[in-house]
Amino acid sequence: NHKPETGWFSLDLRSLDGNIVTEMEEEVRAVLDGVSEETQIALRMEPFHLTPGGQIPGARESALVTSAEAISKHLGYEPRVSNMGSSNMNVAIGGGTSAIGLGGSRGGRRGFPDEWADIPVMIRTAKHVVLLSATVGGAKTE
């Protein structure tokens, strides 16, 4: 059996509450310190991607969310509206800016020669974005 000189693992911690993530990080650090002391193996934690968690009070009732929900229904879809999840939207939300996710498939086999795009879903999403932009942006008809 070969014992490598180094090893690593990743641990993905997420929460809607940034304080919970901080508490979990402290607990992980304590576990690593304990194992390191017990085994005499040097362990260290290196955060490599920190995405803020959070929620914006009143976001569910905001024009952005209620308009996006109504447009989804208009387009024949039943939207799933929730305050739970983790994505790049967390960056905006963590900074106090409302954000929504439209979801849907973009295709498959990304990065491979036989990659494909789900054109009908992309067209539906484009329609949604145009309608939402006009609605929230206050488009005027003359």
Tab-separated table of N, CA and C in Angstrom:
chain	number	residue	atom	x	y	z
A	1	ASN	N	0.831	-1.186	0.000
A	1	ASN	CA	0.000	0.000	0.000
A	1	ASN	C	0.873	1.245	0.000
A	2	HIS	N	0.523	2.148	-0.861
A	2	HIS	CA	1.255	3.411	-0.965
A	2	HIS	C	0.521	4.479	-0.165
A	3	LYS	N	1.247	5.222	0.620
A	3	LYS	CA	0.666	6.333	1.369
A	3	LYS	C	1.136	7.628	0.720
A	4	PRO	N	0.219	8.379	0.125
A	4	PRO	CA	0.620	9.621	-0.542
A	4	PRO	C	1.082	10.670	0.462
A	5	GLU	N	1.923	11.569	-0.028
A	5	GLU	CA	2.410	12.659	0.828
A	5	GLU	C	1.323	13.670	1.132
A	6	THR	N	0.446	13.885	0.175
A	6	THR	CA	-0.615	14.873	0.374
A	6	THR	C	-1.951	14.299	-0.075
A	7	GLY	N	-2.978	14.873	0.418
A	7	GLY	CA	-4.343	14.522	0.026
A	7	GLY	C	-5.239	15.718	0.281
A	8	TRP	N	-6.414	15.714	-0.273
A	8	TRP	CA	-7.334	16.817	-0.072
A	8	TRP	C	-8.761	16.320	-0.261
A	9	PHE	N	-9.691	17.084	0.237
A	9	PHE	CA	-11.101	16.838	-0.028
A	9	PHE	C	-11.817	18.178	0.002
A	10	SER	N	-12.976	18.224	-0.601
A	10	SER	CA	-13.752	19.460	-0.564
A	10	SER	C	-15.029	19.213	0.232
A	11	LEU	N	-15.487	20.250	0.867
A	11	LEU	CA	-16.685	20.205	1.682
A	11	LEU	C	-17.508	21.432	1.334
A	12	ASP	N	-18.725	21.219	0.886
A	12	ASP	CA	-19.601	22.298	0.448
A	12	ASP	C	-20.598	22.604	1.565
A	13	LEU	N	-20.477	23.768	2.179
A	13	LEU	CA	-21.371	24.185	3.258
A	13	LEU	C	-22.282	25.288	2.739
A	14	ARG	N	-23.593	25.119	2.923
A	14	ARG	CA	-24.537	26.126	2.442
A	14	ARG	C	-25.634	26.355	3.471
A	15	SER	N	-26.111	27.566	3.527
A	15	SER	CA	-27.231	27.909	4.394
A	15	SER	C	-27.807	29.236	3.930
A	16	LEU	N	-29.087	29.449	4.215
A	16	LEU	CA	-29.687	30.750	3.945
A	16	LEU	C	-29.219	31.787	4.951
A	17	ASP	N	-28.629	31.326	6.030
A	17	ASP	CA	-28.146	32.201	7.100
A	17	ASP	C	-26.622	32.150	7.140
A	18	GLY	N	-25.979	33.266	6.803
A	18	GLY	CA	-24.517	33.322	6.783
A	18	GLY	C	-23.888	32.967	8.117
A	19	ASN	N	-24.572	33.270	9.220
A	19	ASN	CA	-24.035	32.932	10.541
A	19	ASN	C	-23.935	31.422	10.738
A	20	ILE	N	-24.876	30.686	10.162
A	20	ILE	CA	-24.845	29.222	10.268
A	20	ILE	C	-23.607	28.686	9.552
A	21	VAL	N	-23.297	29.231	8.379
A	21	VAL	CA	-22.100	28.796	7.647
A	21	VAL	C	-20.856	29.067	8.482
A	22	THR	N	-20.792	30.231	9.103
A	22	THR	CA	-19.646	30.564	9.959
A	22	THR	C	-19.523	29.566	11.106
A	23	GLU	N	-20.645	29.235	11.737
A	23	GLU	CA	-20.625	28.256	12.830
A	23	GLU	C	-20.156	26.884	12.335
A	24	MET	N	-20.653	26.470	11.159
A	24	MET	CA	-20.246	25.173	10.614
A	24	MET	C	-18.757	25.163	10.295
A	25	GLU	N	-18.244	26.264	9.740
A	25	GLU	CA	-16.810	26.350	9.451
A	25	GLU	C	-15.988	26.197	10.726
A	26	GLU	N	-16.436	26.834	11.808
A	26	GLU	CA	-15.727	26.725	13.084
A	26	GLU	C	-15.740	25.285	13.595
A	27	GLU	N	-16.877	24.597	13.430
A	27	GLU	CA	-16.967	23.199	13.857
A	27	GLU	C	-16.040	22.315	13.026
A	28	VAL	N	-15.999	22.543	11.716
A	28	VAL	CA	-15.111	21.761	10.845
A	28	VAL	C	-13.658	22.008	11.234
A	29	ARG	N	-13.319	23.267	11.474
A	29	ARG	CA	-11.947	23.603	11.875
A	29	ARG	C	-11.580	22.887	13.180
A	30	ALA	N	-12.514	22.818	14.129
A	30	ALA	CA	-12.263	22.133	15.405
A	30	ALA	C	-12.056	20.632	15.183
A	31	VAL	N	-12.844	20.037	14.296
A	31	VAL	CA	-12.675	18.608	13.988
A	31	VAL	C	-11.305	18.372	13.365
A	32	LEU	N	-10.929	19.209	12.402
A	32	LEU	CA	-9.617	19.061	11.758
A	32	LEU	C	-8.487	19.192	12.777
A	33	ASP	N	-8.603	20.166	13.665
A	33	ASP	CA	-7.571	20.345	14.696
A	33	ASP	C	-7.476	19.111	15.586
A	34	GLY	N	-8.626	18.552	15.973
A	34	GLY	CA	-8.632	17.360	16.823
A	34	GLY	C	-8.025	16.155	16.139
A	35	VAL	N	-8.380	15.943	14.883
A	35	VAL	CA	-7.833	14.810	14.132
A	35	VAL	C	-6.341	15.003	13.912
A	36	SER	N	-5.930	16.226	13.614
A	36	SER	CA	-4.513	16.516	13.403
A	36	SER	C	-3.707	16.217	14.663
A	37	GLU	N	-4.242	16.633	15.803
A	37	GLU	CA	-3.545	16.381	17.070
A	37	GLU	C	-3.478	14.879	17.367
A	38	GLU	N	-4.570	14.180	17.108
A	38	GLU	CA	-4.633	12.747	17.407
A	38	GLU	C	-3.731	11.924	16.491
A	39	THR	N	-3.661	12.288	15.218
A	39	THR	CA	-2.923	11.477	14.241
A	39	THR	C	-1.533	12.001	13.932
A	40	GLN	N	-1.256	13.226	14.357
A	40	GLN	CA	0.007	13.895	14.028
A	40	GLN	C	0.155	14.119	12.519
A	41	ILE	N	-0.971	14.244	11.845
A	41	ILE	CA	-0.992	14.565	10.416
A	41	ILE	C	-1.435	16.017	10.292
A	42	ALA	N	-0.669	16.799	9.547
A	42	ALA	CA	-0.999	18.219	9.383
A	42	ALA	C	-2.234	18.364	8.492
A	43	LEU	N	-3.248	19.031	9.007
A	43	LEU	CA	-4.474	19.298	8.257
A	43	LEU	C	-4.737	20.795	8.283
A	44	ARG	N	-5.223	21.334	7.177
A	44	ARG	CA	-5.579	22.748	7.160
A	44	ARG	C	-6.809	22.949	6.271
A	45	MET	N	-7.564	23.951	6.607
A	45	MET	CA	-8.759	24.275	5.844
A	45	MET	C	-8.456	25.486	4.974
A	46	GLU	N	-8.758	25.378	3.695
A	46	GLU	CA	-8.517	26.466	2.751
A	46	GLU	C	-9.810	26.788	2.012
A	47	PRO	N	-10.573	27.764	2.485
A	47	PRO	CA	-11.786	28.138	1.749
A	47	PRO	C	-11.402	28.619	0.355
A	48	PHE	N	-12.083	28.095	-0.664
A	48	PHE	CA	-11.728	28.502	-2.024
A	48	PHE	C	-12.873	29.185	-2.744
A	49	HIS	N	-14.067	29.085	-2.225
A	49	HIS	CA	-15.193	29.746	-2.877
A	49	HIS	C	-16.210	30.093	-1.802
A	50	LEU	N	-16.354	31.351	-1.525
A	50	LEU	CA	-17.291	31.787	-0.501
A	50	LEU	C	-18.441	32.539	-1.161
A	51	THR	N	-19.618	31.940	-1.132
A	51	THR	CA	-20.810	32.562	-1.682
A	51	THR	C	-21.715	32.926	-0.517
A	52	PRO	N	-22.078	34.190	-0.394
A	52	PRO	CA	-22.881	34.582	0.763
A	52	PRO	C	-24.276	33.975	0.727
A	53	GLY	N	-24.792	33.681	1.887
A	53	GLY	CA	-26.176	33.250	2.020
A	53	GLY	C	-26.997	34.442	2.456
A	54	GLY	N	-28.267	34.284	2.474
A	54	GLY	CA	-29.098	35.361	2.983
A	54	GLY	C	-30.470	35.373	2.361
A	55	GLN	N	-31.298	36.213	2.913
A	55	GLN	CA	-32.645	36.422	2.417
A	55	GLN	C	-32.941	37.913	2.501
A	56	ILE	N	-33.787	38.385	1.622
A	56	ILE	CA	-34.172	39.790	1.621
A	56	ILE	C	-35.618	39.870	2.103
A	57	PRO	N	-35.851	40.530	3.230
A	57	PRO	CA	-37.223	40.644	3.732
A	57	PRO	C	-38.139	41.274	2.679
A	58	GLY	N	-39.297	40.662	2.465
A	58	GLY	CA	-40.272	41.184	1.514
A	58	GLY	C	-40.020	40.799	0.071
A	59	ALA	N	-38.971	40.046	-0.202
A	59	ALA	CA	-38.642	39.691	-1.592
A	59	ALA	C	-39.758	38.890	-2.254
A	60	ARG	N	-40.422	38.030	-1.495
A	60	ARG	CA	-41.480	37.183	-2.065
A	60	ARG	C	-42.602	38.035	-2.650
A	61	GLU	N	-42.852	39.193	-2.047
A	61	GLU	CA	-43.931	40.072	-2.496
A	61	GLU	C	-43.436	41.152	-3.456
A	62	SER	N	-42.173	41.133	-3.816
A	62	SER	CA	-41.609	42.179	-4.680
A	62	SER	C	-42.155	42.084	-6.100
A	63	ALA	N	-42.058	43.199	-6.824
A	63	ALA	CA	-42.501	43.230	-8.220
A	63	ALA	C	-41.735	42.213	-9.059
A	64	LEU	N	-40.452	42.052	-8.789
A	64	LEU	CA	-39.647	41.100	-9.554
A	64	LEU	C	-40.192	39.684	-9.411
A	65	VAL	N	-40.411	39.251	-8.187
A	65	VAL	CA	-40.843	37.870	-7.948
A	65	VAL	C	-42.287	37.652	-8.388
A	66	THR	N	-43.193	38.556	-8.027
A	66	THR	CA	-44.596	38.350	-8.397
A	66	THR	C	-44.800	38.456	-9.909
A	67	SER	N	-44.062	39.342	-10.568
A	67	SER	CA	-44.163	39.450	-12.030
A	67	SER	C	-43.606	38.209	-12.704
A	68	ALA	N	-42.459	37.731	-12.238
A	68	ALA	CA	-41.868	36.517	-12.821
A	68	ALA	C	-42.811	35.333	-12.656
A	69	GLU	N	-43.462	35.250	-11.507
A	69	GLU	CA	-44.412	34.164	-11.256
A	69	GLU	C	-45.604	34.261	-12.215
A	70	ALA	N	-46.168	35.456	-12.368
A	70	ALA	CA	-47.315	35.649	-13.256
A	70	ALA	C	-46.949	35.361	-14.712
A	71	ILE	N	-45.775	35.784	-15.137
A	71	ILE	CA	-45.339	35.536	-16.514
A	71	ILE	C	-45.147	34.043	-16.753
A	72	SER	N	-44.585	33.344	-15.796
A	72	SER	CA	-44.430	31.888	-15.934
A	72	SER	C	-45.781	31.230	-16.144
A	73	LYS	N	-46.765	31.636	-15.352
A	73	LYS	CA	-48.118	31.072	-15.498
A	73	LYS	C	-48.699	31.430	-16.858
A	74	HIS	N	-48.484	32.676	-17.300
A	74	HIS	CA	-48.958	33.120	-18.614
A	74	HIS	C	-48.365	32.258	-19.732
A	75	LEU	N	-47.118	31.862	-19.571
A	75	LEU	CA	-46.445	31.035	-20.582
A	75	LEU	C	-46.807	29.556	-20.456
A	76	GLY	N	-47.672	29.225	-19.487
A	76	GLY	CA	-48.149	27.850	-19.360
A	76	GLY	C	-47.365	26.975	-18.404
A	77	TYR	N	-46.603	27.581	-17.533
A	77	TYR	CA	-45.788	26.808	-16.593
A	77	TYR	C	-46.245	27.082	-15.167
A	78	GLU	N	-46.030	26.136	-14.302
A	78	GLU	CA	-46.339	26.309	-12.885
A	78	GLU	C	-45.031	26.587	-12.158
A	79	PRO	N	-44.785	27.841	-11.819
A	79	PRO	CA	-43.509	28.188	-11.182
A	79	PRO	C	-43.406	27.630	-9.765
A	80	ARG	N	-42.201	27.315	-9.385
A	80	ARG	CA	-41.916	26.892	-8.009
A	80	ARG	C	-41.187	28.057	-7.344
A	81	VAL	N	-41.885	28.736	-6.482
A	81	VAL	CA	-41.324	29.908	-5.818
A	81	VAL	C	-40.905	29.507	-4.414
A	82	SER	N	-39.651	29.743	-4.110
A	82	SER	CA	-39.112	29.335	-2.817
A	82	SER	C	-37.972	30.261	-2.423
A	83	ASN	N	-37.714	30.338	-1.141
A	83	ASN	CA	-36.566	31.114	-0.674
A	83	ASN	C	-35.368	30.211	-0.425
A	84	MET	N	-35.485	28.937	-0.784
A	84	MET	CA	-34.403	27.994	-0.515
A	84	MET	C	-33.657	27.652	-1.795
A	85	GLY	N	-32.376	27.500	-1.660
A	85	GLY	CA	-31.553	27.117	-2.788
A	85	GLY	C	-30.211	27.805	-2.718
A	86	SER	N	-29.358	27.399	-3.594
A	86	SER	CA	-28.032	27.990	-3.625
A	86	SER	C	-27.558	28.014	-5.067
A	87	SER	N	-27.195	29.181	-5.523
A	87	SER	CA	-26.718	29.343	-6.893
A	87	SER	C	-25.964	30.666	-6.961
A	88	ASN	N	-25.647	31.085	-8.157
A	88	ASN	CA	-24.976	32.372	-8.320
A	88	ASN	C	-25.856	33.537	-7.877
A	89	MET	N	-27.172	33.288	-7.732
A	89	MET	CA	-28.061	34.343	-7.236
A	89	MET	C	-27.661	34.779	-5.831
A	90	ASN	N	-27.040	33.875	-5.087
A	90	ASN	CA	-26.649	34.209	-3.718
A	90	ASN	C	-25.708	35.407	-3.667
A	91	VAL	N	-24.922	35.620	-4.703
A	91	VAL	CA	-24.007	36.766	-4.724
A	91	VAL	C	-24.814	38.058	-4.697
A	92	ALA	N	-25.839	38.146	-5.561
A	92	ALA	CA	-26.689	39.339	-5.574
A	92	ALA	C	-27.450	39.476	-4.262
A	93	ILE	N	-28.067	38.391	-3.829
A	93	ILE	CA	-28.883	38.424	-2.615
A	93	ILE	C	-28.030	38.774	-1.400
A	94	GLY	N	-26.838	38.204	-1.318
A	94	GLY	CA	-25.932	38.520	-0.217
A	94	GLY	C	-25.570	39.993	-0.175
A	95	GLY	N	-25.608	40.652	-1.343
A	95	GLY	CA	-25.320	42.082	-1.419
A	95	GLY	C	-26.561	42.953	-1.310
A	96	GLY	N	-27.727	42.323	-1.080
A	96	GLY	CA	-28.960	43.081	-0.896
A	96	GLY	C	-29.758	43.347	-2.155
A	97	THR	N	-29.414	42.708	-3.277
A	97	THR	CA	-30.133	42.893	-4.529
A	97	THR	C	-30.998	41.671	-4.800
A	98	SER	N	-32.267	41.889	-5.088
A	98	SER	CA	-33.169	40.774	-5.380
A	98	SER	C	-32.709	40.024	-6.623
A	99	ALA	N	-33.002	38.735	-6.658
A	99	ALA	CA	-32.629	37.903	-7.804
A	99	ALA	C	-33.619	36.759	-7.924
A	100	ILE	N	-33.795	36.268	-9.144
A	100	ILE	CA	-34.638	35.096	-9.385
A	100	ILE	C	-33.875	34.131	-10.278
A	101	GLY	N	-34.308	32.897	-10.284
A	101	GLY	CA	-33.760	31.893	-11.195
A	101	GLY	C	-34.887	31.374	-12.056
A	102	LEU	N	-34.661	31.293	-13.350
A	102	LEU	CA	-35.708	30.830	-14.247
A	102	LEU	C	-35.638	29.334	-14.497
A	103	GLY	N	-34.513	28.711	-14.171
A	103	GLY	CA	-34.400	27.259	-14.305
A	103	GLY	C	-34.463	26.798	-15.748
A	104	GLY	N	-34.659	25.516	-15.901
A	104	GLY	CA	-34.773	24.937	-17.228
A	104	GLY	C	-33.481	24.315	-17.702
A	105	SER	N	-33.624	23.449	-18.666
A	105	SER	CA	-32.476	22.745	-19.233
A	105	SER	C	-31.816	23.595	-20.308
A	106	ARG	N	-30.501	23.570	-20.338
A	106	ARG	CA	-29.783	24.264	-21.413
A	106	ARG	C	-29.297	23.279	-22.457
A	107	GLY	N	-29.416	22.006	-22.185
A	107	GLY	CA	-28.938	20.998	-23.111
A	107	GLY	C	-28.165	19.936	-22.371
A	108	GLY	N	-27.193	19.375	-23.049
A	108	GLY	CA	-26.426	18.321	-22.411
A	108	GLY	C	-25.070	18.113	-23.056
A	109	ARG	N	-24.279	17.278	-22.407
A	109	ARG	CA	-22.933	16.908	-22.872
A	109	ARG	C	-22.048	18.141	-23.046
A	110	ARG	N	-22.174	19.095	-22.099
A	110	ARG	CA	-21.395	20.331	-22.185
A	110	ARG	C	-19.902	20.031	-22.215
A	111	GLY	N	-19.218	20.672	-23.154
A	111	GLY	CA	-17.775	20.524	-23.268
A	111	GLY	C	-17.336	19.325	-24.089
A	112	PHE	N	-18.292	18.581	-24.641
A	112	PHE	CA	-17.962	17.412	-25.458
A	112	PHE	C	-18.332	17.683	-26.913
A	113	PRO	N	-17.745	16.953	-27.850
A	113	PRO	CA	-18.042	17.185	-29.265
A	113	PRO	C	-19.523	17.027	-29.616
A	114	ASP	N	-20.245	16.196	-28.868
A	114	ASP	CA	-21.661	15.984	-29.165
A	114	ASP	C	-22.579	16.809	-28.246
A	115	GLU	N	-22.057	17.937	-27.763
A	115	GLU	CA	-22.859	18.841	-26.930
A	115	GLU	C	-24.096	19.275	-27.706
A	116	TRP	N	-25.206	19.432	-26.995
A	116	TRP	CA	-26.435	19.852	-27.655
A	116	TRP	C	-27.162	20.900	-26.809
A	117	ALA	N	-27.968	21.709	-27.471
A	117	ALA	CA	-28.723	22.767	-26.798
A	117	ALA	C	-30.209	22.443	-26.860
A	118	ASP	N	-30.933	22.767	-25.803
A	118	ASP	CA	-32.379	22.587	-25.750
A	118	ASP	C	-33.012	23.899	-26.218
A	119	ILE	N	-33.142	24.037	-27.527
A	119	ILE	CA	-33.593	25.293	-28.134
A	119	ILE	C	-34.986	25.711	-27.658
A	120	PRO	N	-35.983	24.813	-27.615
A	120	PRO	CA	-37.306	25.248	-27.138
A	120	PRO	C	-37.266	25.844	-25.723
A	121	VAL	N	-36.487	25.260	-24.838
A	121	VAL	CA	-36.381	25.796	-23.479
A	121	VAL	C	-35.678	27.147	-23.502
A	122	MET	N	-34.650	27.288	-24.330
A	122	MET	CA	-33.941	28.568	-24.418
A	122	MET	C	-34.859	29.668	-24.965
A	123	ILE	N	-35.699	29.335	-25.945
A	123	ILE	CA	-36.649	30.309	-26.504
A	123	ILE	C	-37.669	30.705	-25.437
A	124	ARG	N	-38.177	29.718	-24.694
A	124	ARG	CA	-39.131	30.011	-23.618
A	124	ARG	C	-38.505	30.951	-22.592
A	125	THR	N	-37.256	30.679	-22.217
A	125	THR	CA	-36.570	31.518	-21.238
A	125	THR	C	-36.367	32.930	-21.790
A	126	ALA	N	-36.023	33.036	-23.068
A	126	ALA	CA	-35.847	34.357	-23.690
A	126	ALA	C	-37.161	35.136	-23.671
A	127	LYS	N	-38.283	34.465	-23.981
A	127	LYS	CA	-39.590	35.127	-23.919
A	127	LYS	C	-39.858	35.625	-22.503
A	128	HIS	N	-39.560	34.790	-21.549
A	128	HIS	CA	-39.787	35.153	-20.145
A	128	HIS	C	-38.972	36.391	-19.780
A	129	VAL	N	-37.710	36.417	-20.179
A	129	VAL	CA	-36.836	37.550	-19.857
A	129	VAL	C	-37.351	38.835	-20.508
A	130	VAL	N	-37.780	38.760	-21.772
A	130	VAL	CA	-38.290	39.952	-22.465
A	130	VAL	C	-39.551	40.464	-21.777
A	131	LEU	N	-40.490	39.558	-21.489
A	131	LEU	CA	-41.728	39.971	-20.825
A	131	LEU	C	-41.460	40.532	-19.428
A	132	LEU	N	-40.568	39.896	-18.699
A	132	LEU	CA	-40.252	40.363	-17.351
A	132	LEU	C	-39.561	41.725	-17.394
A	133	SER	N	-38.648	41.903	-18.335
A	133	SER	CA	-37.950	43.192	-18.465
A	133	SER	C	-38.933	44.312	-18.778
A	134	ALA	N	-39.862	44.044	-19.692
A	134	ALA	CA	-40.851	45.061	-20.051
A	134	ALA	C	-41.779	45.362	-18.880
A	135	THR	N	-42.153	44.329	-18.145
A	135	THR	CA	-43.076	44.508	-17.018
A	135	THR	C	-42.417	45.250	-15.864
A	136	VAL	N	-41.298	44.759	-15.404
A	136	VAL	CA	-40.626	45.364	-14.248
A	136	VAL	C	-39.992	46.696	-14.630
A	137	GLY	N	-39.531	46.794	-15.875
A	137	GLY	CA	-38.888	48.026	-16.335
A	137	GLY	C	-39.867	49.142	-16.644
A	138	GLY	N	-41.157	48.818	-16.635
A	138	GLY	CA	-42.170	49.852	-16.853
A	138	GLY	C	-42.324	50.257	-18.299
A	139	ALA	N	-42.296	49.286	-19.216
A	139	ALA	CA	-42.473	49.600	-20.633
A	139	ALA	C	-43.818	50.293	-20.838
A	140	LYS	N	-43.820	51.296	-21.693
A	140	LYS	CA	-45.040	52.058	-21.944
A	140	LYS	C	-45.483	51.842	-23.377
A	141	THR	N	-46.787	51.709	-23.549
A	141	THR	CA	-47.336	51.612	-24.895
A	141	THR	C	-47.901	52.975	-25.263
A	142	GLU	N	-47.846	53.291	-26.538
A	142	GLU	CA	-48.335	54.609	-26.948
A	142	GLU	C	-49.502	54.461	-27.865
